[in-house]
């Protein structure tokens, strides 16, 4: 398993200089790859996505995946130019039928360019239970982005989820959940925390991924750090994850 870090936690990236600083922080912490949140990228890089790949390579990182904040099929071209292997998809469509249509269209568009779509089970989304998720997978042929905190918030059995969907997991997001609350009341600013600081049984998740022989990317994706800077959070989570995967 390869370890990467999402740039999301740094918030809106005002310019290319700031993006380079973020890449350097991720590399300095020990990560091999970076996850891109399209919505927070500076306009200069949205207009020239190929530059993202170049800057990441210069920093010694791979672009792992891109969050599909926009769900038009031209995002496949953007992700490909960035060098991403996949796009992770959180669905907030008006109904499940619309969500299935979007997922299928994106899966086809990304597939034509040699990339995968990974549906992200998410609180308050079109994929917050197994019935919805199974319907989306059947309709589209997409993969799954396993997110430890969101699935824990939805009261899923994480090891069983990994075992059931091991052949479909295309990307793993790891973050912790501060405590169990009503999913409708989850606050992304407050309820998602650094690894080992919440209620997710991270050792059990690691064991399940090993048992499933998952060989893809793990992405640390803490939305907003609660202690210290984002660079400090990224470094702390990398050390935690390294130890976790060795045990």
Coordinates of N, CA, C and O in Angstrom, one line a residue, residues 44-207:
X44 N -5.3 29.6 -11.9 CA -4.2 29.4 -12.8 C -4.0 27.9 -13.1 O -3.7 27.5 -14.2
X45 N -4.2 27.0 -12.0 CA -4.0 25.6 -12.2 C -5.2 24.9 -12.7 O -5.2 23.9 -13.4
X46 N -6.4 25.5 -12.5 CA -7.6 25.0 -13.1 C -7.6 25.1 -14.6 O -8.0 24.3 -15.4
X47 N -7.0 26.3 -15.0 CA -6.9 26.5 -16.5 C -5.7 25.8 -17.1 O -5.8 25.5 -18.3
X48 N -4.8 25.3 -16.3 CA -3.6 24.6 -16.8 C -3.4 23.4 -16.0 O -2.4 23.3 -15.2
X49 N -4.3 22.4 -16.0 CA -4.1 21.2 -15.1 C -2.9 20.4 -15.3 O -2.4 19.8 -14.4
X50 N -2.3 20.5 -16.5 CA -1.1 19.8 -16.7 C 0.1 20.3 -15.9 O 1.0 19.5 -15.5
X51 N 0.0 21.5 -15.4 CA 1.0 22.1 -14.6 C 1.0 21.4 -13.2 O 2.0 21.3 -12.5
X52 N -0.2 20.9 -12.8 CA -0.3 20.2 -11.5 C 0.6 19.0 -11.5 O 1.3 18.7 -10.5
X53 N 0.5 18.2 -12.5 CA 1.3 17.0 -12.7 C 2.8 17.4 -12.6 O 3.6 16.7 -11.9
X54 N 3.2 18.4 -13.4 CA 4.6 18.8 -13.4 C 5.1 19.3 -12.0 O 6.2 18.9 -11.6
X55 N 4.3 20.1 -11.3 CA 4.7 20.6 -10.0 C 4.8 19.4 -9.0 O 5.7 19.4 -8.2
X56 N 3.8 18.5 -9.1 CA 3.9 17.3 -8.2 C 5.1 16.5 -8.4 O 5.8 16.1 -7.5
X57 N 5.4 16.3 -9.7 CA 6.6 15.5 -10.0 C 7.9 16.1 -9.6 O 8.8 15.5 -9.0
X58 N 7.9 17.5 -9.7 CA 9.1 18.2 -9.2 C 9.3 18.1 -7.7 O 10.4 18.0 -7.2
X59 N 8.2 18.0 -7.0 CA 8.2 17.8 -5.6 C 8.5 16.4 -5.1 O 8.7 16.1 -4.0
X60 N 8.5 15.5 -6.1 CA 8.7 14.0 -5.8 C 7.4 13.3 -5.4 O 7.5 12.3 -4.7
X61 N 6.3 13.8 -5.9 CA 5.0 13.2 -5.6 C 4.3 12.7 -6.8 O 4.4 13.3 -7.9
X62 N 3.4 11.8 -6.7 CA 2.4 11.4 -7.7 C 1.1 12.0 -7.4 O 0.7 12.1 -6.2
X63 N 0.3 12.4 -8.4 CA -1.0 12.8 -8.2 C -1.9 11.6 -8.2 O -2.0 10.8 -9.2
X64 N -2.5 11.3 -7.1 CA -3.2 10.0 -6.9 C -4.6 10.0 -7.5 O -5.0 9.2 -8.2
X65 N -5.3 11.1 -7.1 CA -6.8 11.1 -7.4 C -7.2 12.5 -7.3 O -6.6 13.4 -6.7
X66 N -8.4 12.8 -8.0 CA -8.9 14.2 -7.9 C -10.4 14.1 -7.5 O -11.2 13.3 -8.0
X67 N -10.8 15.0 -6.5 CA -12.2 15.0 -6.1 C -13.0 15.7 -7.2 O -12.6 16.7 -7.7
X68 N -14.1 15.1 -7.5 CA -15.0 15.6 -8.6 C -16.0 16.5 -8.0 O -17.2 16.2 -7.8
X69 N -15.6 17.8 -7.7 CA -16.5 18.8 -7.2 C -17.5 19.2 -8.3 O -18.6 19.7 -8.0
X70 N -17.1 19.1 -9.5 CA -17.9 19.3 -10.6 C -18.1 17.9 -11.3 O -17.2 17.2 -11.5
X71 N -19.4 17.7 -11.7 CA -19.7 16.3 -12.2 C -19.9 16.2 -13.7 O -20.6 15.3 -14.2
X72 N -19.4 17.2 -14.4 CA -19.5 17.1 -15.9 C -18.3 16.2 -16.4 O -17.3 16.1 -15.8
X73 N -18.6 15.5 -17.5 CA -17.7 14.5 -18.0 C -16.3 15.1 -18.5 O -15.3 14.4 -18.6
X74 N -16.3 16.5 -18.7 CA -15.0 17.1 -19.1 C -14.0 17.0 -18.0 O -12.8 17.3 -18.2
X75 N -14.4 16.7 -16.8 CA -13.5 16.6 -15.6 C -12.5 15.4 -15.9 O -11.5 15.3 -15.3
X76 N -12.9 14.4 -16.7 CA -12.0 13.3 -17.0 C -10.8 13.9 -17.7 O -9.6 13.4 -17.4
X77 N -10.9 14.8 -18.6 CA -9.8 15.4 -19.3 C -8.9 16.2 -18.3 O -7.7 16.1 -18.4
X78 N -9.5 16.9 -17.4 CA -8.8 17.6 -16.4 C -8.0 16.7 -15.5 O -6.8 16.9 -15.2
X79 N -8.6 15.6 -15.0 CA -8.0 14.7 -14.1 C -6.8 14.0 -14.8 O -5.7 13.8 -14.3
X80 N -7.0 13.6 -16.1 CA -5.9 13.0 -16.9 C -4.7 13.9 -17.0 O -3.6 13.5 -16.9
X81 N -5.0 15.2 -17.3 CA -3.9 16.1 -17.5 C -3.1 16.3 -16.2 O -1.9 16.6 -16.2
X82 N -3.9 16.2 -15.1 CA -3.2 16.4 -13.8 C -2.4 15.1 -13.4 O -1.5 15.2 -12.5
X83 N -2.6 14.0 -14.1 CA -1.9 12.8 -13.9 C -2.5 11.9 -12.9 O -1.9 10.9 -12.4
X84 N -3.8 12.1 -12.6 CA -4.5 11.3 -11.6 C -4.8 9.9 -12.1 O -5.0 9.7 -13.3
X85 N -4.9 8.9 -11.2 CA -5.2 7.6 -11.5 C -6.7 7.4 -11.5 O -7.2 6.4 -12.0
X86 N -7.4 8.2 -10.7 CA -8.8 8.1 -10.5 C -9.4 9.4 -10.1 O -8.8 10.4 -9.9
X87 N -10.8 9.4 -10.0 CA -11.5 10.5 -9.5 C -12.4 10.0 -8.4 O -13.1 9.0 -8.6
X88 N -12.4 10.7 -7.2 CA -13.4 10.2 -6.2 C -14.6 11.1 -6.3 O -14.6 12.3 -6.5
X89 N -15.8 10.4 -6.1 CA -17.1 11.0 -6.4 C -18.0 11.0 -5.2 O -18.5 9.9 -4.8
X90 N -18.3 12.2 -4.7 CA -19.3 12.3 -3.6 C -20.6 12.8 -4.3 O -20.5 13.8 -5.1
X91 N -21.7 12.2 -4.1 CA -22.9 12.4 -4.9 C -24.0 13.2 -4.0 O -24.4 12.7 -3.0
X92 N -24.3 14.3 -4.5 CA -25.4 15.1 -3.9 C -26.4 15.6 -4.9 O -26.7 16.8 -5.0
X93 N -26.9 14.6 -5.6 CA -27.9 14.9 -6.7 C -29.3 14.9 -6.1 O -29.5 14.5 -4.9
X94 N -30.2 15.4 -6.9 CA -31.6 15.6 -6.4 C -32.3 14.3 -6.1 O -33.2 14.2 -5.2
X95 N -31.9 13.2 -6.7 CA -32.5 11.9 -6.3 C -31.5 10.8 -6.8 O -30.5 11.0 -7.5
X96 N -31.8 9.5 -6.4 CA -30.8 8.4 -6.6 C -30.7 8.1 -8.1 O -29.7 7.7 -8.6
X97 N -31.8 8.3 -8.9 CA -31.7 8.0 -10.3 C -30.8 9.0 -11.0 O -30.0 8.6 -11.9
X98 N -30.8 10.3 -10.6 CA -29.9 11.3 -11.1 C -28.5 10.9 -10.8 O -27.5 11.1 -11.6
X99 N -28.3 10.4 -9.5 CA -26.9 10.1 -9.1 C -26.4 8.9 -9.9 O -25.2 8.9 -10.2
X100 N -27.2 7.9 -10.2 CA -26.8 6.8 -11.0 C -26.4 7.3 -12.4 O -25.4 6.8 -13.0
X101 N -27.2 8.2 -13.0 CA -26.9 8.7 -14.3 C -25.5 9.4 -14.4 O -24.7 9.2 -15.3
X102 N -25.3 10.3 -13.3 CA -24.0 11.0 -13.3 C -22.8 10.0 -13.1 O -21.8 10.1 -13.8
X103 N -23.0 9.0 -12.2 CA -21.9 8.1 -12.0 C -21.6 7.3 -13.2 O -20.4 7.1 -13.5
X104 N -22.6 6.8 -13.9 CA -22.4 6.0 -15.1 C -21.6 6.9 -16.2 O -20.7 6.4 -16.8
X105 N -22.1 8.1 -16.4 CA -21.5 9.0 -17.4 C -20.0 9.2 -17.0 O -19.1 9.2 -17.9
X106 N -19.7 9.5 -15.8 CA -18.3 9.8 -15.4 C -17.5 8.5 -15.5 O -16.3 8.6 -15.8
X107 N -18.0 7.4 -15.1 CA -17.3 6.1 -15.2 C -16.9 5.8 -16.6 O -15.8 5.4 -16.9
X108 N -17.8 6.1 -17.6 CA -17.5 5.9 -19.0 C -16.4 6.8 -19.4 O -15.4 6.5 -20.1
X109 N -16.6 8.1 -19.1 CA -15.6 9.2 -19.5 C -14.2 8.9 -18.9 O -13.2 9.0 -19.7
X110 N -14.1 8.6 -17.7 CA -12.9 8.3 -17.0 C -12.3 7.0 -17.6 O -11.1 6.9 -17.8
X111 N -13.1 6.0 -17.8 CA -12.6 4.7 -18.4 C -12.0 4.9 -19.7 O -11.0 4.2 -20.0
X112 N -12.5 5.8 -20.5 CA -12.0 6.0 -21.9 C -10.6 6.6 -21.8 O -9.8 6.4 -22.8
X113 N -10.2 7.2 -20.7 CA -8.9 7.8 -20.5 C -8.0 6.9 -19.6 O -7.0 7.4 -19.1
X114 N -8.5 5.7 -19.3 CA -7.7 4.8 -18.5 C -7.7 5.1 -17.0 O -6.8 4.6 -16.3
X115 N -8.7 5.7 -16.5 CA -8.8 6.0 -15.1 C -10.1 5.4 -14.5 O -11.0 5.0 -15.3
X116 N -10.2 5.4 -13.2 CA -11.3 4.9 -12.5 C -12.1 6.0 -11.8 O -11.6 7.0 -11.4
X117 N -13.4 5.7 -11.6 CA -14.3 6.5 -10.8 C -14.5 5.7 -9.5 O -14.8 4.5 -9.5
X118 N -14.3 6.4 -8.4 CA -14.5 5.7 -7.0 C -15.6 6.5 -6.3 O -15.5 7.6 -5.9
X119 N -16.8 5.8 -6.2 CA -17.9 6.4 -5.5 C -17.6 6.5 -4.0 O -17.2 5.5 -3.4
X120 N -17.8 7.6 -3.4 CA -17.5 7.9 -2.0 C -18.7 7.9 -1.2 O -19.5 8.8 -1.1
X121 N -18.9 6.8 -0.4 CA -20.0 6.8 0.6 C -19.8 8.0 1.5 O -18.7 8.2 2.0
X122 N -20.9 8.7 1.8 CA -20.7 10.0 2.4 C -22.0 10.4 3.2 O -23.1 10.1 2.7
X123 N -21.8 11.0 4.4 CA -23.0 11.4 5.1 C -23.8 12.4 4.2 O -23.3 13.2 3.5
X124 N -25.1 12.3 4.3 CA -26.0 13.2 3.7 C -25.8 13.3 2.1 O -25.8 14.3 1.5
X125 N -25.7 12.1 1.6 CA -25.4 12.0 0.1 C -26.3 10.9 -0.5 O -27.2 10.3 0.2
X126 N -26.1 10.7 -1.8 CA -26.9 9.6 -2.5 C -26.2 8.2 -2.3 O -26.6 7.3 -3.0
X127 N -25.2 8.2 -1.4 CA -24.5 6.9 -1.1 C -24.3 6.8 0.4 O -23.1 6.7 0.8
X128 N -25.3 6.8 1.2 CA -25.1 6.7 2.6 C -25.7 5.4 3.2 O -25.8 5.3 4.4
X129 N -26.1 4.5 2.3 CA -26.4 3.1 2.8 C -26.0 2.1 1.7 O -25.8 2.5 0.6
X130 N -26.0 0.9 2.1 CA -25.6 -0.2 1.2 C -26.5 -0.4 0.0 O -26.1 -0.7 -1.1
X131 N -27.8 -0.1 0.2 CA -28.8 -0.3 -0.9 C -28.5 0.8 -2.0 O -28.4 0.4 -3.1
X132 N -28.2 2.0 -1.5 CA -27.9 3.0 -2.5 C -26.6 2.7 -3.2 O -26.4 2.9 -4.4
X133 N -25.6 2.3 -2.4 CA -24.3 2.1 -3.0 C -24.3 0.9 -4.0 O -23.8 1.0 -5.1
X134 N -25.0 -0.2 -3.6 CA -25.1 -1.3 -4.5 C -25.8 -0.9 -5.8 O -25.4 -1.4 -6.9
X135 N -26.8 -0.1 -5.7 CA -27.5 0.3 -6.9 C -26.6 1.2 -7.8 O -26.6 1.0 -9.1
X136 N -25.8 2.0 -7.2 CA -24.9 2.9 -8.0 C -23.8 2.0 -8.7 O -23.5 2.2 -9.9
X137 N -23.3 1.0 -8.0 CA -22.3 0.2 -8.6 C -22.8 -0.7 -9.7 O -22.2 -0.8 -10.7
X138 N -24.0 -1.2 -9.5 CA -24.7 -2.0 -10.6 C -24.9 -1.2 -11.8 O -24.8 -1.6 -12.9
X139 N -25.4 0.1 -11.6 CA -25.7 0.9 -12.7 C -24.5 1.4 -13.5 O -24.7 1.7 -14.7
X140 N -23.4 1.5 -12.8 CA -22.3 2.2 -13.4 C -21.0 1.4 -13.7 O -20.2 1.7 -14.5
X141 N -20.8 0.4 -12.8 CA -19.6 -0.4 -12.9 C -18.4 0.4 -12.2 O -17.2 0.0 -12.4
X142 N -18.7 1.4 -11.5 CA -17.7 2.2 -10.8 C -17.0 1.4 -9.6 O -17.5 0.4 -9.2
X143 N -15.9 2.0 -9.1 CA -15.3 1.4 -7.9 C -15.8 2.2 -6.7 O -16.7 3.0 -6.8
X144 N -15.1 2.0 -5.6 CA -15.5 2.6 -4.3 C -14.3 3.3 -3.7 O -13.2 2.8 -3.8
X145 N -14.6 4.5 -3.2 CA -13.6 5.2 -2.3 C -14.0 4.9 -0.8 O -15.1 5.4 -0.4
X146 N -13.3 4.0 -0.2 CA -13.5 3.7 1.2 C -13.1 4.9 2.1 O -11.9 5.2 2.1
X147 N -14.0 5.5 2.9 CA -13.6 6.6 3.8 C -14.0 6.1 5.2 O -15.1 6.0 5.5
X148 N -12.9 6.0 6.0 CA -13.1 5.4 7.4 C -14.1 6.3 8.2 O -14.9 5.7 8.9
X149 N -13.9 7.6 8.2 CA -14.7 8.4 9.1 C -16.2 8.5 8.6 O -17.1 8.4 9.4
X150 N -16.4 8.7 7.3 CA -17.8 8.7 6.8 C -18.5 7.4 7.1 O -19.7 7.4 7.5
X151 N -17.9 6.3 6.8 CA -18.5 5.0 7.0 C -18.7 4.7 8.5 O -19.8 4.1 8.8
X152 N -17.8 5.1 9.3 CA -18.0 5.0 10.8 C -19.2 5.9 11.2 O -20.0 5.4 12.0
X153 N -19.3 7.1 10.7 CA -20.4 8.0 11.0 C -21.8 7.4 10.6 O -22.8 7.6 11.2
X154 N -21.7 6.6 9.5 CA -22.9 5.9 9.0 C -23.2 4.6 9.7 O -24.1 3.8 9.3
X155 N -22.4 4.3 10.7 CA -22.5 3.1 11.5 C -22.3 1.8 10.7 O -22.9 0.8 11.0
X156 N -21.4 1.8 9.8 CA -21.0 0.6 9.0 C -20.0 -0.2 9.8 O -19.2 0.4 10.6
X157 N -20.0 -1.5 9.6 CA -18.9 -2.3 10.2 C -17.8 -2.3 9.2 O -17.8 -2.9 8.1
X158 N -16.7 -1.6 9.5 CA -15.7 -1.3 8.5 C -15.0 -2.5 8.0 O -14.8 -2.7 6.8
X159 N -14.5 -3.4 8.9 CA -13.9 -4.7 8.3 C -14.8 -5.5 7.4 O -14.3 -6.0 6.4
X160 N -16.1 -5.6 7.8 CA -17.0 -6.3 6.9 C -17.2 -5.6 5.6 O -17.4 -6.2 4.6
X161 N -17.2 -4.3 5.6 CA -17.4 -3.5 4.4 C -16.2 -3.8 3.5 O -16.4 -4.0 2.3
X162 N -15.0 -3.7 4.0 CA -13.8 -4.0 3.2 C -13.9 -5.4 2.6 O -13.6 -5.6 1.4
X163 N -14.2 -6.4 3.4 CA -14.3 -7.7 2.9 C -15.3 -7.9 1.8 O -15.1 -8.5 0.8
X164 N -16.5 -7.2 2.0 CA -17.6 -7.4 1.0 C -17.2 -6.7 -0.3 O -17.5 -7.2 -1.4
X165 N -16.6 -5.6 -0.2 CA -16.3 -4.8 -1.4 C -14.8 -4.7 -1.9 O -14.4 -3.9 -2.6
X166 N -14.1 -5.7 -1.4 CA -12.6 -5.7 -1.6 C -12.2 -5.6 -3.1 O -11.2 -5.0 -3.5
X167 N -13.0 -6.2 -4.0 CA -12.7 -6.1 -5.4 C -13.1 -4.8 -6.0 O -12.7 -4.6 -7.2
X168 N -13.8 -4.0 -5.3 CA -14.3 -2.7 -5.9 C -13.6 -1.5 -5.3 O -13.8 -0.4 -5.8
X169 N -12.8 -1.7 -4.2 CA -12.2 -0.5 -3.6 C -11.0 0.0 -4.4 O -10.1 -0.7 -4.7
X170 N -11.2 1.2 -4.9 CA -10.2 1.8 -5.8 C -9.3 2.8 -5.1 O -8.3 3.2 -5.6
X171 N -9.8 3.3 -4.0 CA -9.1 4.3 -3.2 C -9.5 4.2 -1.8 O -10.7 3.9 -1.5
X172 N -8.6 4.5 -0.8 CA -8.9 4.5 0.6 C -8.6 5.9 1.2 O -7.5 6.4 1.0
X173 N -9.6 6.5 1.8 CA -9.4 7.7 2.6 C -9.4 7.4 4.1 O -10.3 6.6 4.5
X174 N -8.4 7.8 4.8 CA -8.4 7.6 6.2 C -8.4 8.9 7.0 O -7.7 9.8 6.7
X175 N -9.4 9.0 7.9 CA -9.5 10.0 8.9 C -10.3 9.5 10.0 O -10.9 8.4 9.8
X176 N -10.3 10.1 11.2 CA -11.0 9.6 12.3 C -12.3 10.4 12.6 O -12.4 11.5 12.1
X177 N -13.2 9.8 13.3 CA -14.4 10.5 13.7 C -14.4 10.7 15.2 O -14.2 9.8 16.0
X178 N -14.6 12.0 15.6 CA -14.4 12.4 17.0 C -15.3 11.6 17.9 O -14.9 11.1 18.9
X179 N -16.6 11.5 17.5 CA -17.5 10.6 18.3 C -18.7 10.3 17.4 O -19.0 10.9 16.4
X180 N -19.5 9.4 17.9 CA -20.7 9.0 17.1 C -21.8 10.1 17.4 O -22.2 10.3 18.6
X181 N -22.3 10.7 16.4 CA -23.5 11.6 16.5 C -24.4 11.3 15.3 O -24.1 10.5 14.4
X182 N -25.6 11.9 15.3 CA -26.5 11.7 14.2 C -25.8 12.2 12.9 O -25.3 13.3 12.9
X183 N -25.8 11.3 11.9 CA -25.1 11.7 10.7 C -25.6 13.0 10.1 O -24.9 13.7 9.4
X184 N -26.9 13.3 10.3 CA -27.4 14.6 9.8 C -26.8 15.8 10.5 O -26.9 16.9 10.0
X185 N -26.2 15.5 11.6 CA -25.6 16.7 12.4 C -24.1 16.7 12.3 O -23.4 17.5 13.0
X186 N -23.5 15.9 11.5 CA -22.0 15.9 11.4 C -21.5 17.2 10.9 O -22.1 17.8 9.9
X187 N -20.5 17.8 11.6 CA -19.9 19.0 11.2 C -18.5 18.7 10.7 O -17.6 18.3 11.5
X188 N -18.2 18.9 9.4 CA -16.9 18.5 8.9 C -15.8 19.3 9.6 O -14.7 18.8 9.7
X189 N -16.0 20.5 10.0 CA -15.0 21.3 10.7 C -14.6 20.7 12.1 O -13.5 20.9 12.5
X190 N -15.6 20.1 12.7 CA -15.3 19.7 14.1 C -15.3 18.2 14.3 O -14.6 17.7 15.2
X191 N -16.0 17.4 13.5 CA -16.2 16.0 13.8 C -15.2 15.0 13.2 O -15.1 13.9 13.5
X192 N -14.4 15.5 12.2 CA -13.4 14.7 11.6 C -12.0 15.1 12.2 O -11.7 16.3 12.1
X193 N -11.3 14.1 12.7 CA -10.1 14.4 13.4 C -8.9 13.5 12.9 O -9.1 12.6 12.1
X194 N -7.7 13.8 13.5 CA -6.5 13.1 13.1 C -6.6 11.6 13.5 O -7.4 11.2 14.4
X195 N -5.9 10.8 12.8 CA -5.9 9.3 13.0 C -5.6 9.0 14.5 O -4.6 9.5 15.0
X196 N -6.4 8.1 15.0 CA -6.1 7.6 16.4 C -6.7 8.5 17.5 O -6.6 8.3 18.7
X197 N -7.4 9.6 17.1 CA -8.0 10.5 18.0 C -9.5 10.5 18.1 O -10.1 11.3 18.7
X198 N -10.1 9.4 17.5 CA -11.5 9.3 17.5 C -12.0 7.9 17.8 O -11.3 7.1 18.4
X199 N -13.1 7.5 17.2 CA -13.8 6.3 17.6 C -13.5 5.2 16.5 O -14.0 4.0 16.7
X200 N -12.9 5.5 15.4 CA -12.6 4.5 14.4 C -11.6 3.5 14.9 O -10.6 3.9 15.4
X201 N -11.9 2.2 14.7 CA -10.9 1.2 15.1 C -9.9 1.1 13.9 O -10.0 0.2 13.1
X202 N -8.9 1.9 14.0 CA -7.9 2.0 12.9 C -7.1 0.7 12.7 O -6.9 0.2 11.6
X203 N -6.7 0.0 13.8 CA -6.0 -1.2 13.7 C -6.8 -2.3 13.0 O -6.3 -3.1 12.1
X204 N -8.1 -2.3 13.2 CA -9.0 -3.3 12.6 C -9.1 -2.9 11.1 O -9.2 -3.9 10.2
X205 N -9.2 -1.7 10.7 CA -9.2 -1.3 9.3 C -7.9 -1.7 8.6 O -8.0 -2.3 7.5
X206 N -6.8 -1.5 9.3 CA -5.5 -1.9 8.7 C -5.5 -3.4 8.5 O -5.0 -3.9 7.4
X207 N -5.9 -4.1 9.4 CA -5.9 -5.6 9.3 C -6.8 -6.0 8.2 O -6.4 -7.0 7.4

